[in-house]
Amino acid sequence: MLKSLSQNEYTSRRQFIEEQIPKAEAELNAAQDNLRKFKEENNVFLLDEEAKAILQFLILYDQQINTYQVQFEQSKLRVQAINDILKDIDQEIISSETISINPVVSNLRNQIVNIQVQLAGIEGTKSANDPEVLKLKEQLFQAQEMLKKEIDTIVTSQLKSINPQYSSLYSQLIEEQANLQVIQGTIQALTSIRDGYQQELVKLPALEQKLMDYEREVKVKENLYVLLLEKLEEAKIAEAGVIGTADIIDLAFVSPTPVKPNKTLTVAISGVLGVFLGILVVFLIEYMDKKLKDENELKSIIKGVPVLGRIPHFEINQESGELPVLKDPVSPISEAYKMLATNISFSNTKEPNTICFTSAGPSEGKTITAANVAIFYAQNGKKTLLMDGDLRKPRVDKIMKIKNKNLGLVNYLMKKVSLEKVLAKPVASLPNFDVLPAGVLPPNPTSLLTSNEFLELLQTLKEHYEKIIIDLPPIMVAPDAQIVSRYSDGLILVTRYNGTLKPMLKVAYENIVSSEVKLLGTVIVDIDEKTSNYYYYYYYYSDDGKKVKKRKRIDTTLKN
C-alpha cells in the first residue's frame, strides 16, 4: 500500500508539472516579445536606480510566491493520493476546503500571516539574535504547532479504523493538511509585502512603470519556467526510485579467504584518474575565467562585425604619455592606431565622419583609443574635433592635459557659454585639431545628451569639422552611448584583452542591437604578445646600414 501511495503521488506530480511546462514556456516567450516591442516602440531601455531597487524587490517576492505556489500544488497532490487510498477502505475524507474554512484554522492562519509580515519588516534591519526577532519566531512556531493540533483534531474525529497502517496514513494526511495551511499563509504574507512595493510604482513616470512591468514579467516567467524544469527532474527521479517488495533467495556467506587488492589495476586506475583530474582542473580554470582571451572569442560573441584594430600592450610614460600617435608617431603602437583609423574610414560604403567610441565596461581603453584616432585624422589634414561625451567620468581633459577642466560641453548646454570659449587647442602643432572637454559634471547627464540643444550643437559642429570623434560612457554604465550614437555615422566598441568580461560584452552587444545603433566594428586593445597570437615587429638600421628585423616587447598598461 505504501508503494502504491508513493507511485500514485510521484506520477501525479510528474503529470501535473509536464502539463504546466508548455504553458510556462509560452508565457515566457510572450513576455519577452512584449518587452522587446515596448523597448523598440518607446526607445526606453534602462531603469533608473530607484526603479531598479523596486523591481528587484518585486521580482524577489514574485519568485518566492511562485516557489510556494508549486509547493502548494505538490502538497495538494499528495493529499489527493492519500485520500484515494483511504477511499478504498471506506474511510470518511475531510477535504482541504473544509479544513480551510474552519474558524479556528482560519484565525491561526491569519496569525501566521501577520507574524511573517512583521518578521519581514524587521529582519533586514535587525540581527537574527535580536530579542524582537527571536520573540516573533517563537510566536510563529507556536502558531504553526497550534494549527497542526487543530487539524489533527478535525481529521482524527472522522477516524473509524484502528488498523496501525491506516493510522499511519492519517498521520501523513494531517502533516500534509497542516503544511498546506502554512504554505497558504506564507503566500498571503509574501503577497501582502509585495503589494506594498507595488504601490511605490505609482510614483514613477508612466514609461518606467510600463518598462518595469514588462521586465518584471519576463523575470518571473523565466524563474517559474526554470523552477518547473527542476521540479520535473526531481519528480522523475523520485518516481523511478520507488522501491518495491523483495524476497530473500539465498543467504549471504562469508568468504574464508580475504579479498586482496589488485595492485596493478589500482596503479593503472590511479594513473588514468590523475591525468583526467589534471585535464579537468585546467578545463575548470579556463571555464571559470570569464575574461576575453583572444579575437576568436570576440568574434563568437559579436558575430558578423569586423575587428578593425588590434592595439598591443604599451607603456604610459612621461615622454609619450597616453598619446603615442602624437609623441612617437613612428612607433609600433602608433602604427597600430593608424591602422585602426584607416580601417574605420573604409568600414562603410560612405566614409564615416562622426564616430562614437564606447566599451562594455569601465577601464577598457576607449578614451585613449578615441584620442589617438582623432590625432591621426588631424595629422592627415582633416579638420578634427575630439568631444568628451562621458559626462559621468570624463578623462579627455586629463589625456590632452587641458588646464581649465571646469569649462566644456556642459557649460555650453546649461550656462549658454559660447562655443569659442569652451573649445580648446591643446596641440600647438595641430591648428586644425580642437577638443571639446566635458566641463563641470551635470546632475543628469542623459537629459543633456537628449536635449534639443545638444542636437543643434552636433549639427553645427558637423558643418565645421570633417571628423568628429566622440568619447562616450560604457554601455553597461549608462544609456548615453546608445542615445548619442544614433545621431552619428556609427559606433566603435572597444574591448580589452584579458580585461573585458564576456558576459558583460554579450549584454552590451545585445543592447546595441536592440537600440538599432550602427556598429562599425570592434577594437581589441592591450594585447599581450607572449600569450596571444599577435606579434609586433619594428625595423631599425644598424651602423653599417643593414636592415634588421627585430621583435620588440612592449610592456605597459592601458587605462581608460
XYZ file of C-alpha atoms in Angstrom:
560
model
C 0.000 0.000 0.000
C 2.831 2.435 0.791
C 4.475 1.633 -2.559
C 1.149 2.328 -4.301
C 0.887 5.636 -2.446
C 4.381 6.685 -3.500
C 3.847 5.712 -7.130
C 0.492 7.471 -7.275
C 1.896 10.606 -5.636
C 5.007 10.907 -7.807
C 3.180 10.041 -11.032
C 0.535 12.685 -10.343
C 3.240 15.216 -9.513
C 5.151 14.470 -12.740
C 1.998 14.679 -14.870
C 0.996 17.993 -13.291
C 4.435 19.544 -13.915
C 4.551 18.233 -17.510
C 1.220 19.968 -18.143
C 2.480 23.264 -16.700
C 5.830 23.471 -18.544
C 4.441 24.211 -22.078
C 2.176 26.903 -20.610
C 5.079 28.484 -18.704
C 7.293 28.391 -21.821
C 4.595 30.055 -23.966
C 4.024 32.751 -21.327
C 7.796 33.381 -21.083
C 8.127 33.795 -24.874
C 5.137 36.161 -24.956
C 6.583 38.240 -22.092
C 9.959 38.515 -23.849
C 8.270 39.603 -27.093
C 6.230 42.241 -25.226
C 9.368 43.645 -23.565
C 11.269 43.807 -26.852
C 8.385 45.529 -28.683
C 7.930 48.066 -25.872
C 11.633 48.978 -25.922
C 11.657 49.385 -29.695
C 8.447 51.436 -29.815
C 9.279 53.788 -26.921
C 13.083 53.954 -27.178
C 13.383 53.206 -23.447
C 15.985 50.638 -22.434
C 17.200 51.182 -18.842
C 15.596 51.948 -15.477
C 16.936 54.495 -13.022
C 18.315 53.346 -9.658
C 15.053 53.845 -7.712
C 13.083 51.833 -10.245
C 15.775 49.097 -10.266
C 15.531 48.773 -6.473
C 11.727 48.436 -6.560
C 11.973 45.939 -9.446
C 14.471 43.777 -7.527
C 12.152 43.538 -4.519
C 9.094 42.794 -6.677
C 10.958 40.057 -8.587
C 12.300 38.607 -5.306
C 8.839 38.270 -3.764
C 7.252 37.083 -7.034
C 9.872 34.307 -7.252
C 9.219 33.270 -3.644
C 5.452 33.254 -4.285
C 5.936 31.083 -7.400
C 8.075 28.625 -5.430
C 5.467 28.297 -2.685
C 2.683 28.001 -5.273
C 4.448 24.983 -6.803
C 4.943 23.501 -3.310
C 1.258 24.151 -2.591
C 0.158 22.239 -5.712
C 2.527 19.355 -4.948
C 1.198 19.138 -1.374
C -2.376 19.073 -2.720
C -1.417 16.173 -4.995
C -0.006 14.244 -2.027
C -3.213 14.861 -0.039
C -5.215 13.611 -3.019
C -3.065 10.477 -3.281
C -3.615 9.663 0.398
C -7.351 10.319 0.118
C -7.615 7.986 -2.895
C -6.187 5.112 -0.821
C -8.384 5.919 2.192
C -11.483 5.898 -0.012
C -10.721 2.274 -0.955
C -11.066 1.247 2.696
C -14.311 3.202 3.145
C -12.841 5.904 5.328
C -14.598 9.287 5.531
C -12.480 12.013 3.902
C -12.079 15.555 5.161
C -11.329 17.892 2.232
C -8.764 20.699 2.345
C -11.536 23.227 1.704
C -13.432 22.026 4.783
C -10.325 22.479 6.910
C -9.514 25.850 5.342
C -12.887 27.425 6.249
C -12.789 26.171 9.837
C -12.890 29.347 12.050
C -10.044 28.228 14.324
C -7.834 27.209 11.374
C -8.607 30.467 9.567
C -7.749 32.518 12.667
C -4.439 30.668 13.209
C -3.513 31.060 9.540
C -4.148 34.818 9.783
C -1.893 34.938 12.858
C 0.875 33.232 10.851
C 0.443 35.774 8.044
C 0.683 38.742 10.446
C 3.761 37.358 12.209
C 5.543 36.651 8.911
C 4.811 40.202 7.689
C 6.250 41.619 10.922
C 9.317 39.417 10.609
C 9.909 40.548 7.030
C 9.729 44.158 8.148
C 12.454 43.912 10.805
C 14.794 41.120 9.589
C 16.549 43.496 7.183
C 17.303 45.973 9.982
C 17.988 43.732 12.987
C 20.224 40.727 13.620
C 18.932 37.159 13.839
C 19.658 37.136 17.600
C 17.735 40.334 18.335
C 15.153 39.767 21.134
C 12.291 41.106 18.996
C 13.199 38.763 16.118
C 13.500 35.763 18.461
C 10.148 36.614 20.060
C 8.371 36.746 16.681
C 9.973 33.462 15.575
C 8.779 31.785 18.804
C 5.249 33.135 18.222
C 5.359 31.803 14.640
C 6.446 28.344 15.827
C 3.676 28.212 18.450
C 1.030 29.307 15.926
C 2.138 26.591 13.480
C 2.057 23.923 16.228
C -1.442 25.032 17.310
C -2.553 24.876 13.652
C -1.235 21.325 13.325
C -3.012 20.233 16.543
C -6.308 21.744 15.391
C -6.087 19.956 12.025
C -5.196 16.752 13.896
C -8.400 17.122 15.919
C -10.519 17.749 12.798
C -9.127 14.807 10.831
C -8.933 12.198 13.596
C -12.533 12.912 14.615
C -13.503 11.048 11.426
C -11.163 8.049 12.005
C -13.052 4.756 12.022
C -10.295 2.173 11.596
C -7.847 1.125 14.275
C -5.528 -0.557 11.758
C -1.997 0.829 12.516
C -1.189 1.089 8.807
C -4.258 3.234 8.182
C -3.410 5.322 11.232
C -0.005 5.997 9.627
C -1.775 7.264 6.514
C -3.875 9.612 8.640
C -0.707 10.922 10.301
C 0.714 11.715 6.860
C -2.598 13.331 5.868
C -2.558 15.517 8.974
C 1.032 16.559 8.261
C 0.204 17.478 4.637
C -3.002 19.345 5.560
C -1.053 21.391 8.116
C 1.658 22.016 5.517
C -0.997 23.240 3.068
C -2.308 25.791 5.545
C 1.207 27.042 6.451
C 2.142 27.414 2.770
C -1.118 29.233 2.083
C -0.404 31.626 4.950
C 3.143 32.164 3.709
C 1.845 33.017 0.213
C -0.601 35.510 1.738
C 2.204 37.137 3.745
C 4.525 37.401 0.749
C 1.686 38.794 -1.396
C 0.959 41.453 1.230
C 4.637 42.525 1.342
C 4.890 42.526 -2.461
C 1.733 44.669 -2.752
C 3.427 47.258 -0.533
C 6.253 47.637 -3.051
C 3.693 47.570 -5.872
C 2.215 50.799 -4.508
C 5.590 52.513 -4.932
C 5.213 52.154 -8.714
C 2.660 54.980 -8.935
C 5.421 57.442 -8.020
C 7.436 56.552 -11.125
C 6.968 58.005 -14.632
C 4.469 56.134 -16.819
C 7.079 54.763 -19.268
C 9.280 53.479 -16.440
C 6.228 51.823 -14.851
C 5.475 50.002 -18.091
C 9.116 49.034 -18.640
C 9.341 47.737 -15.077
C 6.122 45.724 -15.509
C 7.457 44.098 -18.699
C 10.903 43.339 -17.216
C 9.326 42.014 -14.039
C 7.007 39.735 -16.037
C 9.947 38.328 -18.008
C 11.996 37.644 -14.859
C 9.069 35.999 -13.027
C 8.085 33.828 -16.016
C 11.722 32.821 -16.562
C 12.120 31.822 -12.896
C 8.871 29.831 -12.948
C 9.916 28.004 -16.141
C 13.317 27.018 -14.670
C 11.687 26.009 -11.379
C 9.222 23.717 -13.181
C 12.057 22.083 -15.154
C 13.940 21.399 -11.906
C 10.828 20.005 -10.207
C 10.130 17.783 -13.226
C 13.583 16.157 -12.965
C 13.094 15.676 -9.215
C 9.690 14.050 -9.803
C 11.074 11.708 -12.498
C 13.912 10.575 -10.235
C 11.541 10.069 -7.279
C 9.059 8.131 -9.446
C 11.770 5.858 -10.814
C 13.246 5.288 -7.371
C 10.158 3.837 -5.714
C 11.324 0.600 -4.083
C 9.127 -2.451 -4.490
C 8.887 -5.579 -2.374
C 11.807 -8.045 -2.267
C 12.306 -11.653 -1.174
C 15.483 -13.356 0.071
C 16.558 -16.091 -2.372
C 19.951 -17.061 -0.911
C 21.632 -16.083 2.325
C 24.934 -14.255 2.104
C 28.072 -16.152 3.105
C 31.471 -15.036 4.391
C 34.451 -15.968 2.238
C 37.088 -17.978 4.122
C 39.908 -16.040 2.438
C 40.289 -12.239 2.368
C 39.974 -10.401 -0.933
C 43.392 -8.976 -1.767
C 43.691 -5.610 -3.655
C 44.816 -5.816 -7.286
C 47.802 -3.515 -7.145
C 48.351 -3.406 -10.911
C 44.754 -2.411 -11.535
C 44.883 0.154 -8.727
C 48.020 1.782 -10.148
C 46.529 1.866 -13.659
C 43.293 3.415 -12.446
C 45.216 5.951 -10.352
C 47.305 6.983 -13.377
C 44.228 7.446 -15.574
C 42.423 9.375 -12.847
C 45.478 11.573 -12.293
C 45.604 12.558 -15.969
C 41.857 13.057 -16.105
C 41.774 15.217 -12.959
C 44.652 17.328 -14.284
C 42.750 17.971 -17.508
C 39.587 18.667 -15.511
C 41.353 21.245 -13.321
C 42.724 23.046 -16.401
C 39.289 22.991 -18.012
C 37.609 24.374 -14.877
C 40.152 27.190 -14.601
C 39.545 28.143 -18.227
C 35.778 27.800 -17.882
C 35.572 29.958 -14.748
C 37.733 32.699 -16.282
C 35.143 34.971 -17.917
C 37.655 37.453 -19.364
C 38.166 37.942 -23.096
C 41.267 35.982 -24.169
C 41.535 36.265 -27.936
C 39.983 37.571 -31.123
C 38.097 34.343 -31.799
C 36.163 34.740 -28.565
C 35.342 38.330 -29.559
C 34.095 37.188 -32.978
C 31.999 34.401 -31.444
C 30.139 36.931 -29.274
C 29.863 39.764 -31.818
C 29.170 37.832 -34.996
C 29.334 39.439 -38.423
C 31.089 42.593 -37.167
C 34.716 43.174 -38.255
C 37.625 43.641 -35.852
C 39.003 46.986 -37.069
C 42.006 47.313 -34.764
C 44.405 45.369 -32.585
C 46.377 47.549 -30.159
C 49.298 45.951 -28.249
C 50.160 46.404 -24.584
C 52.195 49.645 -24.233
C 53.858 51.703 -21.551
C 52.439 55.039 -20.394
C 55.492 57.148 -19.536
C 56.273 60.833 -19.103
C 57.694 61.137 -22.605
C 54.795 59.865 -24.723
C 52.028 59.832 -22.111
C 48.843 58.289 -23.422
C 49.227 59.740 -26.936
C 51.868 57.706 -28.821
C 50.444 58.868 -32.186
C 51.374 62.446 -31.229
C 54.573 61.885 -29.227
C 56.075 58.860 -31.019
C 54.419 58.699 -34.453
C 56.713 56.005 -35.927
C 56.422 53.507 -33.059
C 54.614 50.154 -33.475
C 51.865 51.411 -31.153
C 51.279 54.458 -33.360
C 51.155 52.255 -36.438
C 48.503 50.085 -34.774
C 46.343 53.165 -34.063
C 46.883 54.425 -37.629
C 45.783 51.067 -38.988
C 42.653 51.282 -36.826
C 41.824 54.790 -38.070
C 42.351 53.703 -41.683
C 40.120 50.652 -41.246
C 37.382 52.845 -39.747
C 37.485 55.112 -42.811
C 36.954 52.096 -45.082
C 34.478 50.267 -42.810
C 31.447 51.712 -44.550
C 30.380 52.462 -48.108
C 30.359 56.127 -47.197
C 33.334 57.259 -45.110
C 32.081 57.912 -41.547
C 32.772 61.414 -40.259
C 31.001 61.472 -36.877
C 32.307 58.445 -34.959
C 31.456 57.399 -31.395
C 33.688 55.270 -29.144
C 32.420 53.214 -26.207
C 33.073 49.954 -24.344
C 31.087 47.354 -22.415
C 32.519 48.305 -19.013
C 34.930 50.804 -17.436
C 38.734 50.814 -17.843
C 38.764 49.122 -21.243
C 40.755 51.751 -23.214
C 38.001 53.624 -25.069
C 39.171 57.175 -24.233
C 42.836 56.576 -25.163
C 41.736 54.889 -28.389
C 39.406 57.747 -29.335
C 42.077 60.397 -28.625
C 44.803 58.702 -30.695
C 42.453 58.117 -33.647
C 41.381 61.777 -33.553
C 45.003 62.986 -33.573
C 45.809 60.747 -36.553
C 42.964 62.266 -38.548
C 44.217 65.765 -37.676
C 47.764 64.827 -38.670
C 46.400 63.800 -42.077
C 44.977 67.261 -42.723
C 41.402 66.618 -41.565
C 39.782 69.362 -39.504
C 39.081 67.259 -36.408
C 37.174 67.648 -33.138
C 37.573 65.363 -30.119
C 34.456 65.624 -27.921
C 34.195 64.220 -24.388
C 30.644 62.826 -24.193
C 31.327 60.926 -20.964
C 29.638 63.353 -18.567
C 29.946 60.956 -15.622
C 33.663 60.191 -15.525
C 35.388 62.334 -18.180
C 39.070 61.730 -18.969
C 39.711 63.586 -22.229
C 40.834 66.713 -20.365
C 43.421 64.663 -18.432
C 44.770 62.867 -21.511
C 45.008 66.094 -23.526
C 46.354 67.982 -20.455
C 43.733 70.733 -20.628
C 44.204 73.107 -17.708
C 40.667 74.529 -17.407
C 38.718 71.388 -16.521
C 35.570 73.287 -15.492
C 34.782 74.634 -18.942
C 33.354 72.472 -21.705
C 30.285 70.820 -23.229
C 28.097 71.031 -20.117
C 28.800 74.756 -19.718
C 27.708 75.355 -23.314
C 24.473 73.339 -22.909
C 23.459 74.584 -19.446
C 25.028 78.006 -18.980
C 24.973 79.152 -22.605
C 28.725 79.778 -22.701
C 29.813 80.477 -26.269
C 31.284 77.668 -28.345
C 34.533 79.568 -28.881
C 35.153 79.711 -25.118
C 34.598 76.001 -24.460
C 36.750 74.739 -27.343
C 40.427 74.042 -26.537
C 43.517 73.747 -28.745
C 45.891 71.604 -26.664
C 48.300 70.740 -29.520
C 50.097 73.753 -30.955
C 51.490 71.759 -33.869
C 47.961 70.818 -34.988
C 45.975 74.019 -35.580
C 43.189 72.006 -37.232
C 42.643 69.920 -34.092
C 40.153 71.062 -31.410
C 38.989 69.448 -28.185
C 35.605 69.911 -26.516
C 36.021 68.646 -22.922
C 33.112 67.690 -20.675
C 33.343 70.672 -18.309
C 31.519 70.645 -14.972
C 29.698 67.435 -14.078
C 25.903 67.784 -14.511
C 23.258 66.281 -12.188
C 21.517 64.449 -15.059
C 23.869 63.737 -17.998
C 21.361 61.723 -20.034
C 18.842 64.582 -20.194
C 21.559 66.896 -21.562
C 22.565 64.444 -24.305
C 18.923 64.005 -25.375
C 18.171 67.746 -25.371
C 17.496 69.821 -28.480
C 20.485 71.994 -27.584
C 22.844 69.045 -27.948
C 21.357 68.004 -31.294
C 21.635 71.570 -32.599
C 25.253 71.736 -31.392
C 26.058 68.456 -33.148
C 24.583 69.753 -36.403
C 26.640 72.931 -36.120
C 29.836 71.001 -35.469
C 29.223 68.705 -38.457
C 29.233 71.810 -40.687
C 32.618 72.984 -39.372
C 34.574 69.740 -38.902
C 35.470 66.918 -41.277
C 35.930 64.432 -38.417
C 34.134 64.420 -35.064
C 35.299 61.802 -32.559
C 33.011 61.394 -29.504
C 34.117 59.543 -26.361
C 31.029 58.090 -24.595
C 30.431 56.239 -21.285
C 30.462 52.416 -21.162
C 27.210 50.826 -22.357
C 26.652 48.915 -19.103
C 27.025 52.127 -17.044
C 24.562 54.428 -18.808
C 22.350 54.568 -21.944
C 24.251 57.626 -23.262
C 26.261 55.641 -25.841
C 23.132 54.157 -27.440
C 21.403 57.570 -27.493
C 24.223 59.697 -28.935
C 25.348 57.039 -31.427
C 22.002 57.289 -33.221
C 22.991 60.806 -34.313
C 26.411 59.692 -35.599
C 27.693 57.736 -38.606
C 28.482 54.737 -36.453
C 29.831 53.275 -33.214
C 33.178 51.630 -32.382
C 33.124 49.111 -29.493
C 36.459 48.928 -27.654
C 37.332 45.699 -25.802
C 40.328 44.883 -23.644
C 42.362 41.698 -23.854
C 42.214 39.822 -20.519
C 40.050 42.620 -19.123
C 36.616 42.694 -20.768
C 34.168 40.258 -19.192
C 32.489 38.083 -21.841
C 29.016 38.032 -20.189
C 29.099 41.837 -19.915
C 30.243 42.149 -23.559
C 27.395 39.912 -24.701
C 24.776 42.024 -22.895
C 26.346 45.242 -24.215
C 26.156 43.935 -27.781
C 22.514 42.918 -27.277
C 21.785 46.486 -26.114
C 23.450 47.884 -29.242
C 21.398 45.582 -31.495
C 18.113 46.305 -29.692
C 18.696 50.090 -29.937
C 19.389 49.760 -33.708
C 22.712 51.605 -33.483
C 25.071 51.097 -36.437
C 28.128 49.212 -35.135
C 31.038 49.884 -37.492
C 33.349 47.395 -35.799
C 35.288 46.423 -32.701
C 38.771 47.071 -31.339
C 40.792 44.794 -29.058
C 43.438 46.643 -27.006
C 46.150 45.739 -24.501
C 47.171 42.586 -26.410
C 49.997 40.637 -24.740
C 52.362 39.232 -27.382
C 53.577 36.431 -25.078
C 50.149 34.855 -24.621
C 48.332 35.890 -27.786
C 48.690 35.010 -31.447
C 49.707 38.545 -32.441
C 53.301 39.675 -32.731
C 54.505 43.177 -33.365
C 57.769 43.977 -35.137
C 59.695 47.101 -35.946
C 62.648 47.734 -38.248
C 65.802 49.668 -37.482
C 69.032 50.274 -39.316
C 72.365 49.250 -37.841
C 75.505 51.359 -38.108
C 76.504 49.710 -41.399
C 73.110 50.464 -42.911
C 71.906 46.852 -42.903
C 68.191 46.483 -42.307
C 67.395 44.214 -39.323
C 64.080 42.758 -38.281
C 63.576 42.585 -34.544
C 60.668 41.648 -32.325
C 60.138 44.198 -29.595
C 58.440 43.545 -26.260
C 56.108 46.405 -25.383
C 55.403 46.256 -21.662
C 52.720 48.540 -20.282
C 49.113 49.013 -19.360
C 46.218 50.868 -20.938
C 43.979 52.710 -18.602
C 40.711 54.046 -19.982
